[in-house]
Amino acid sequence: MFLGIDIGSAYGKALAMDEDAKVIAAVLKPTGLGGAKLAEYLRLELAEKVGSNPDFLFTVATGYGRVNVPFANKTLTEISCHARGVNFTFPQARVVVDIGGQDSKVIVIGPKGEVEDFAMNDKCAAGTGRFLDVMARALEVDISDLGTLHNLSQKRLEISSTCTVFAESEVISLLAQGEKREDIIAGLHRAICNRVYGLLRGRMKKAQSGAVVLTGGVARNQGIISAFKEKAGNDVLVPPYPQYTGALGAAVIARELWLKKEGRQENV
Ligand code: ADP
């Protein structure tokens, strides 16, 4: 069994893949614990879930906390791992938009999942999961309910502030004016998509496929997917478990490197 482990800013994710490139199980945990403790927790939790020995054949670690995975055989950037994870799920896809806890990225990928170009916003919380985490708290709703609430929206509200701090004040004022939470939420989703679309626009031309793949924890939110479809006007594809894309790519690479080491490249 191979292990892909992605220690992100918000969540640690781990995914087990077998020799036939079949995904066996995956686990995630908020990054709270941090450091090597989180990596060890994920490894043991996953091994227990799949009933395997916690000594995986090969482990690739990614994410901003990848240096804190002492048992990793190799570390790689989340950009490379996301690209491979998307290629595994959607081999035709050429453009990826990954919205995580503290950054958003646009990655243009080649036919084998190689990175051809990328752009990243990691300077500002607007356009990241953090923006939605702050707003969900201000609105007193659970992050996992944002998508359902978005679908109830019947009035188009625009959130004019692009900065997270100002947008939070704007949300509180809108609530005080009697605006409905679902309309505010749909407005917030459009604001994030506008922000991320700025990164995407220039790179669409380089990609041959018209479809955009949305990944990261924020792509679990159906409201974001709807807002993105409206903004991009392209086909938007979402993997079944978008938050695991980096861990999936890491596991794909772990398997590939191990097969190479064993002299069995023909299976790659
Ligand atoms: P990172 O890799 O930076 O740790 P993730 O890709 O794991 O980030 O995404 C984390 C973000 O995903 C959170 O900030 C949150 O906004 C969003 N998120 C997490 N769980 C859910 C959920 N159940 N529904 C909607 N959004 C979610």
Tab-separated table of C-alpha atoms and ligand atoms in Angstrom:
chain	number	residue	atom	x	y	z
A	1	MET	CA	0.000	0.000	0.000
A	2	PHE	CA	1.207	3.550	-0.812
A	3	LEU	CA	0.593	6.684	1.216
A	4	GLY	CA	-0.021	10.233	0.016
A	5	ILE	CA	-0.106	12.787	2.808
A	6	ASP	CA	-0.985	16.459	2.402
A	7	ILE	CA	-0.424	18.725	5.399
A	8	GLY	CA	-2.311	21.886	4.462
A	9	SER	CA	-2.874	25.113	6.358
A	10	ALA	CA	-6.374	24.087	7.456
A	11	TYR	CA	-6.482	20.265	7.220
A	12	GLY	CA	-4.111	17.314	7.086
A	13	LYS	CA	-5.219	14.707	4.555
A	14	ALA	CA	-3.921	11.155	4.026
A	15	LEU	CA	-4.854	8.668	1.315
A	16	ALA	CA	-3.918	5.018	0.770
A	17	MET	CA	-3.582	3.506	-2.702
A	18	ASP	CA	-2.857	-0.118	-3.598
A	19	GLU	CA	-0.495	-1.550	-6.230
A	20	ASP	CA	-3.281	-1.542	-8.825
A	21	ALA	CA	-3.709	2.230	-8.360
A	22	LYS	CA	-7.003	1.763	-6.553
A	23	VAL	CA	-7.857	4.249	-3.814
A	24	ILE	CA	-8.470	2.210	-0.665
A	25	ALA	CA	-9.261	4.808	2.011
A	26	ALA	CA	-8.640	8.378	3.094
A	27	VAL	CA	-8.766	10.365	6.329
A	28	LEU	CA	-8.559	14.049	7.228
A	29	LYS	CA	-8.124	16.097	10.371
A	30	PRO	CA	-7.972	19.838	11.087
A	31	THR	CA	-4.336	20.980	11.205
A	32	GLY	CA	-4.756	22.033	14.882
A	33	LEU	CA	-2.323	19.420	16.239
A	34	GLY	CA	0.261	20.506	13.704
A	35	GLY	CA	3.765	19.225	13.122
A	36	ALA	CA	4.919	15.628	13.149
A	37	LYS	CA	2.136	14.653	15.593
A	38	LEU	CA	-0.524	15.338	12.979
A	39	ALA	CA	1.309	13.332	10.318
A	40	GLU	CA	1.721	10.387	12.693
A	41	TYR	CA	-1.938	10.583	13.724
A	42	LEU	CA	-3.061	10.496	10.078
A	43	ARG	CA	-0.770	7.592	9.232
A	44	LEU	CA	-2.002	5.446	12.149
A	45	GLU	CA	-5.651	6.377	11.568
A	46	LEU	CA	-5.396	5.432	7.899
A	47	ALA	CA	-3.532	2.173	8.607
A	48	GLU	CA	-6.258	1.221	11.082
A	49	LYS	CA	-8.986	2.056	8.582
A	50	VAL	CA	-7.477	-0.129	5.851
A	51	GLY	CA	-6.290	-2.808	8.289
A	52	SER	CA	-2.729	-2.471	7.022
A	53	ASN	CA	0.697	-2.241	8.544
A	54	PRO	CA	1.435	1.468	9.215
A	55	ASP	CA	4.748	1.010	7.357
A	56	PHE	CA	3.525	1.896	3.887
A	57	LEU	CA	5.719	0.801	0.960
A	58	PHE	CA	6.388	4.385	-0.097
A	59	THR	CA	5.152	7.728	1.245
A	60	VAL	CA	5.053	11.089	-0.532
A	61	ALA	CA	4.335	14.175	1.590
A	62	THR	CA	3.034	17.457	0.217
A	63	GLY	CA	1.392	20.665	1.425
A	64	TYR	CA	2.940	23.525	3.306
A	65	GLY	CA	3.620	21.262	6.323
A	66	ARG	CA	5.299	18.533	4.258
A	67	VAL	CA	8.626	19.028	6.040
A	68	ASN	CA	6.924	17.812	9.221
A	69	VAL	CA	6.370	14.285	7.931
A	70	PRO	CA	9.401	12.417	9.305
A	71	PHE	CA	8.459	9.072	7.716
A	72	ALA	CA	8.075	10.468	4.147
A	73	ASN	CA	10.313	8.919	1.463
A	74	LYS	CA	9.917	12.048	-0.644
A	75	THR	CA	8.433	15.547	-0.375
A	76	LEU	CA	6.907	17.449	-3.287
A	77	THR	CA	5.068	20.751	-3.709
A	78	GLU	CA	1.286	20.761	-3.569
A	79	ILE	CA	1.259	22.190	-7.098
A	80	SER	CA	2.860	19.038	-8.562
A	81	CYS	CA	0.659	16.778	-6.438
A	82	HIS	CA	-2.559	18.611	-7.320
A	83	ALA	CA	-1.698	18.385	-10.995
A	84	ARG	CA	-1.163	14.607	-10.757
A	85	GLY	CA	-4.271	14.127	-8.629
A	86	VAL	CA	-6.414	15.910	-11.211
A	87	ASN	CA	-4.796	14.026	-14.082
A	88	PHE	CA	-5.589	10.733	-12.332
A	89	THR	CA	-9.291	11.635	-12.067
A	90	PHE	CA	-9.765	13.657	-15.272
A	91	PRO	CA	-6.979	12.754	-17.755
A	92	GLN	CA	-8.273	15.263	-20.341
A	93	ALA	CA	-8.288	18.251	-17.968
A	94	ARG	CA	-5.767	21.032	-18.487
A	95	VAL	CA	-6.774	23.744	-16.008
A	96	VAL	CA	-7.152	23.411	-12.250
A	97	VAL	CA	-8.422	25.941	-9.747
A	98	ASP	CA	-7.520	24.874	-6.211
A	99	ILE	CA	-9.067	26.835	-3.351
A	100	GLY	CA	-7.630	25.803	0.004
A	101	GLY	CA	-7.637	27.219	3.516
A	102	GLN	CA	-5.082	29.960	3.005
A	103	ASP	CA	-4.379	30.247	-0.679
A	104	SER	CA	-5.848	29.766	-4.110
A	105	LYS	CA	-3.999	28.530	-7.189
A	106	VAL	CA	-4.538	28.124	-10.878
A	107	ILE	CA	-2.481	25.321	-12.443
A	108	VAL	CA	-2.183	24.563	-16.155
A	109	ILE	CA	-1.312	20.892	-16.636
A	110	GLY	CA	0.050	18.836	-19.501
A	111	PRO	CA	-1.242	15.491	-20.807
A	112	LYS	CA	0.675	13.461	-18.197
A	113	GLY	CA	-0.260	15.711	-15.302
A	114	GLU	CA	2.941	17.748	-15.474
A	115	VAL	CA	2.805	21.406	-14.372
A	116	GLU	CA	3.032	23.786	-17.344
A	117	ASP	CA	2.185	27.029	-15.578
A	118	PHE	CA	0.716	28.242	-12.331
A	119	ALA	CA	-0.351	31.338	-10.440
A	120	MET	CA	-0.986	31.623	-6.731
A	121	ASN	CA	-2.685	34.037	-4.360
A	122	ASP	CA	-1.276	33.527	-0.889
A	123	LYS	CA	-1.007	37.159	0.123
A	124	CYS	CA	-4.627	37.899	0.853
A	125	ALA	CA	-7.407	35.867	2.546
A	126	ALA	CA	-10.016	37.039	0.009
A	127	GLY	CA	-10.382	34.242	-2.532
A	128	THR	CA	-9.492	31.502	-0.024
A	129	GLY	CA	-11.282	29.187	2.398
A	130	ARG	CA	-10.294	31.498	5.237
A	131	PHE	CA	-12.597	34.169	3.789
A	132	LEU	CA	-15.548	31.769	3.998
A	133	ASP	CA	-14.542	30.511	7.463
A	134	VAL	CA	-14.638	34.127	8.768
A	135	MET	CA	-17.969	34.853	7.057
A	136	ALA	CA	-19.592	31.609	8.234
A	137	ARG	CA	-18.683	32.568	11.791
A	138	ALA	CA	-20.122	36.085	11.365
A	139	LEU	CA	-23.321	34.572	9.950
A	140	GLU	CA	-23.411	31.875	12.648
A	141	VAL	CA	-23.692	29.030	10.160
A	142	ASP	CA	-21.651	25.885	9.763
A	143	ILE	CA	-19.200	25.911	6.844
A	144	SER	CA	-20.774	22.695	5.535
A	145	ASP	CA	-24.212	24.392	5.283
A	146	LEU	CA	-23.121	27.258	3.000
A	147	GLY	CA	-23.911	25.331	-0.198
A	148	THR	CA	-27.463	24.416	0.845
A	149	LEU	CA	-28.162	27.977	1.980
A	150	HIS	CA	-26.788	29.389	-1.304
A	151	ASN	CA	-29.416	27.379	-3.188
A	152	LEU	CA	-32.203	29.099	-1.238
A	153	SER	CA	-31.099	32.563	-2.371
A	154	GLN	CA	-33.705	34.527	-4.331
A	155	LYS	CA	-32.199	38.007	-4.284
A	156	ARG	CA	-28.931	39.024	-5.926
A	157	LEU	CA	-26.771	40.937	-3.449
A	158	GLU	CA	-23.307	42.196	-4.320
A	159	ILE	CA	-20.631	42.268	-1.635
A	160	SER	CA	-18.617	45.330	-2.574
A	161	SER	CA	-15.638	44.893	-0.219
A	162	THR	CA	-12.807	42.764	-1.526
A	163	CYS	CA	-10.901	42.758	1.764
A	164	THR	CA	-11.896	40.042	4.276
A	165	VAL	CA	-12.004	42.424	7.242
A	166	PHE	CA	-14.217	44.977	5.415
A	167	ALA	CA	-16.383	42.225	3.914
A	168	GLU	CA	-17.034	40.880	7.424
A	169	SER	CA	-18.269	44.349	8.514
A	170	GLU	CA	-20.369	44.535	5.353
A	171	VAL	CA	-21.967	41.167	6.168
A	172	ILE	CA	-22.809	42.344	9.686
A	173	SER	CA	-24.376	45.574	8.279
A	174	LEU	CA	-26.385	43.604	5.703
A	175	LEU	CA	-27.726	41.339	8.461
A	176	ALA	CA	-28.649	44.435	10.509
A	177	GLN	CA	-30.516	45.822	7.469
A	178	GLY	CA	-32.614	42.645	7.440
A	179	GLU	CA	-31.050	40.982	4.395
A	180	LYS	CA	-31.387	37.205	4.340
A	181	ARG	CA	-28.415	35.021	5.186
A	182	GLU	CA	-28.838	32.936	2.034
A	183	ASP	CA	-28.647	36.042	-0.186
A	184	ILE	CA	-25.545	37.275	1.640
A	185	ILE	CA	-23.929	33.824	1.304
A	186	ALA	CA	-24.588	33.672	-2.451
A	187	GLY	CA	-23.068	37.180	-2.746
A	188	LEU	CA	-19.985	36.034	-0.812
A	189	HIS	CA	-19.580	33.019	-3.101
A	190	ARG	CA	-19.713	35.277	-6.158
A	191	ALA	CA	-17.121	37.588	-4.527
A	192	ILE	CA	-14.679	34.674	-4.027
A	193	CYS	CA	-15.183	33.472	-7.591
A	194	ASN	CA	-14.565	36.952	-9.010
A	195	ARG	CA	-11.348	37.085	-7.060
A	196	VAL	CA	-10.122	33.665	-8.175
A	197	TYR	CA	-11.223	34.279	-11.750
A	198	GLY	CA	-8.622	37.065	-11.937
A	199	LEU	CA	-5.903	34.397	-11.582
A	200	LEU	CA	-7.575	32.128	-14.120
A	201	ARG	CA	-8.378	34.520	-16.955
A	202	GLY	CA	-4.897	34.891	-18.418
A	203	ARG	CA	-4.205	31.161	-18.248
A	204	MET	CA	-7.282	29.813	-19.975
A	205	LYS	CA	-5.730	30.498	-23.396
A	206	LYS	CA	-2.771	28.237	-22.649
A	207	ALA	CA	-5.016	25.300	-21.874
A	208	GLN	CA	-6.418	23.166	-24.671
A	209	SER	CA	-9.407	21.797	-22.812
A	210	GLY	CA	-12.296	24.107	-22.044
A	211	ALA	CA	-13.147	22.407	-18.771
A	212	VAL	CA	-11.962	23.838	-15.472
A	213	VAL	CA	-11.428	21.450	-12.557
A	214	LEU	CA	-12.198	22.840	-9.103
A	215	THR	CA	-10.302	21.272	-6.171
A	216	GLY	CA	-9.546	21.933	-2.506
A	217	GLY	CA	-11.798	21.975	0.525
A	218	VAL	CA	-13.765	24.951	-0.804
A	219	ALA	CA	-14.899	22.864	-3.794
A	220	ARG	CA	-16.987	20.806	-1.324
A	221	ASN	CA	-19.313	23.812	-1.285
A	222	GLN	CA	-22.041	23.497	-3.956
A	223	GLY	CA	-22.609	27.272	-3.816
A	224	ILE	CA	-19.019	27.905	-4.913
A	225	ILE	CA	-19.427	25.422	-7.758
A	226	SER	CA	-22.613	27.185	-8.965
A	227	ALA	CA	-21.038	30.640	-8.675
A	228	PHE	CA	-17.947	29.442	-10.524
A	229	LYS	CA	-19.990	27.943	-13.353
A	230	GLU	CA	-21.821	31.242	-13.716
A	231	LYS	CA	-18.579	33.248	-13.726
A	232	ALA	CA	-16.389	31.041	-15.914
A	233	GLY	CA	-19.046	30.033	-18.425
A	234	ASN	CA	-16.964	26.869	-19.014
A	235	ASP	CA	-17.608	23.284	-18.088
A	236	VAL	CA	-16.660	22.943	-14.445
A	237	LEU	CA	-15.637	19.505	-13.194
A	238	VAL	CA	-15.276	18.599	-9.530
A	239	PRO	CA	-13.625	15.366	-8.346
A	240	PRO	CA	-15.785	13.248	-6.025
A	241	TYR	CA	-13.552	14.160	-3.037
A	242	PRO	CA	-11.967	17.483	-4.043
A	243	GLN	CA	-10.236	18.123	-0.706
A	244	TYR	CA	-8.105	14.976	-1.178
A	245	THR	CA	-6.700	15.950	-4.587
A	246	GLY	CA	-3.192	16.772	-3.272
A	247	ALA	CA	-3.045	13.581	-1.162
A	248	LEU	CA	-4.288	11.584	-4.167
A	249	GLY	CA	-1.574	13.017	-6.417
A	250	ALA	CA	1.021	12.292	-3.719
A	251	ALA	CA	-0.151	8.647	-3.519
A	252	VAL	CA	-0.082	8.328	-7.343
A	253	ILE	CA	3.529	9.581	-7.346
A	254	ALA	CA	4.447	7.340	-4.365
A	255	ARG	CA	3.230	4.297	-6.310
A	256	GLU	CA	5.048	5.408	-9.447
A	257	LEU	CA	8.359	5.979	-7.636
A	258	TRP	CA	8.141	2.624	-5.884
A	259	LEU	CA	7.401	0.769	-9.134
A	260	LYS	CA	10.339	2.541	-10.738
A	261	LYS	CA	12.568	1.508	-7.839
A	262	GLU	CA	11.394	-2.088	-8.259
A	263	GLY	CA	12.148	-1.931	-11.981
A	264	ARG	CA	8.462	-2.263	-12.922
A	265	GLN	CA	8.026	0.935	-14.896
A	266	GLU	CA	5.790	-0.753	-17.427
A	267	ASN	CA	2.901	-0.548	-14.960
A	268	VAL	CA	3.209	3.210	-14.496
B	1	ADP	P1	-5.557	23.378	3.050
B	1	ADP	O1	-5.014	22.404	2.025
B	1	ADP	O2	-4.990	24.733	2.956
B	1	ADP	O3	-5.514	22.789	4.432
B	1	ADP	P2	-8.207	22.555	2.215
B	1	ADP	O4	-8.083	22.275	0.754
B	1	ADP	O5	-8.228	21.395	3.137
B	1	ADP	O6	-7.093	23.585	2.666
B	1	ADP	O7	-9.515	23.447	2.380
B	1	ADP	C1	-9.859	24.036	3.625
B	1	ADP	C2	-11.076	24.916	3.433
B	1	ADP	O8	-12.162	24.125	2.941
B	1	ADP	C3	-11.594	25.504	4.741
B	1	ADP	O9	-10.948	26.747	4.978
B	1	ADP	C4	-13.093	25.632	4.502
B	1	ADP	O10	-13.401	26.941	4.030
B	1	ADP	C5	-13.408	24.633	3.402
B	1	ADP	N1	-14.193	23.484	3.893
B	1	ADP	C6	-13.761	22.512	4.711
B	1	ADP	N2	-14.737	21.603	4.948
B	1	ADP	C7	-15.815	22.018	4.239
B	1	ADP	C8	-17.153	21.513	4.052
B	1	ADP	N3	-17.592	20.404	4.667
B	1	ADP	N4	-17.984	22.200	3.241
B	1	ADP	C9	-17.577	23.317	2.624
B	1	ADP	N5	-16.334	23.850	2.755
B	1	ADP	C10	-15.469	23.212	3.549
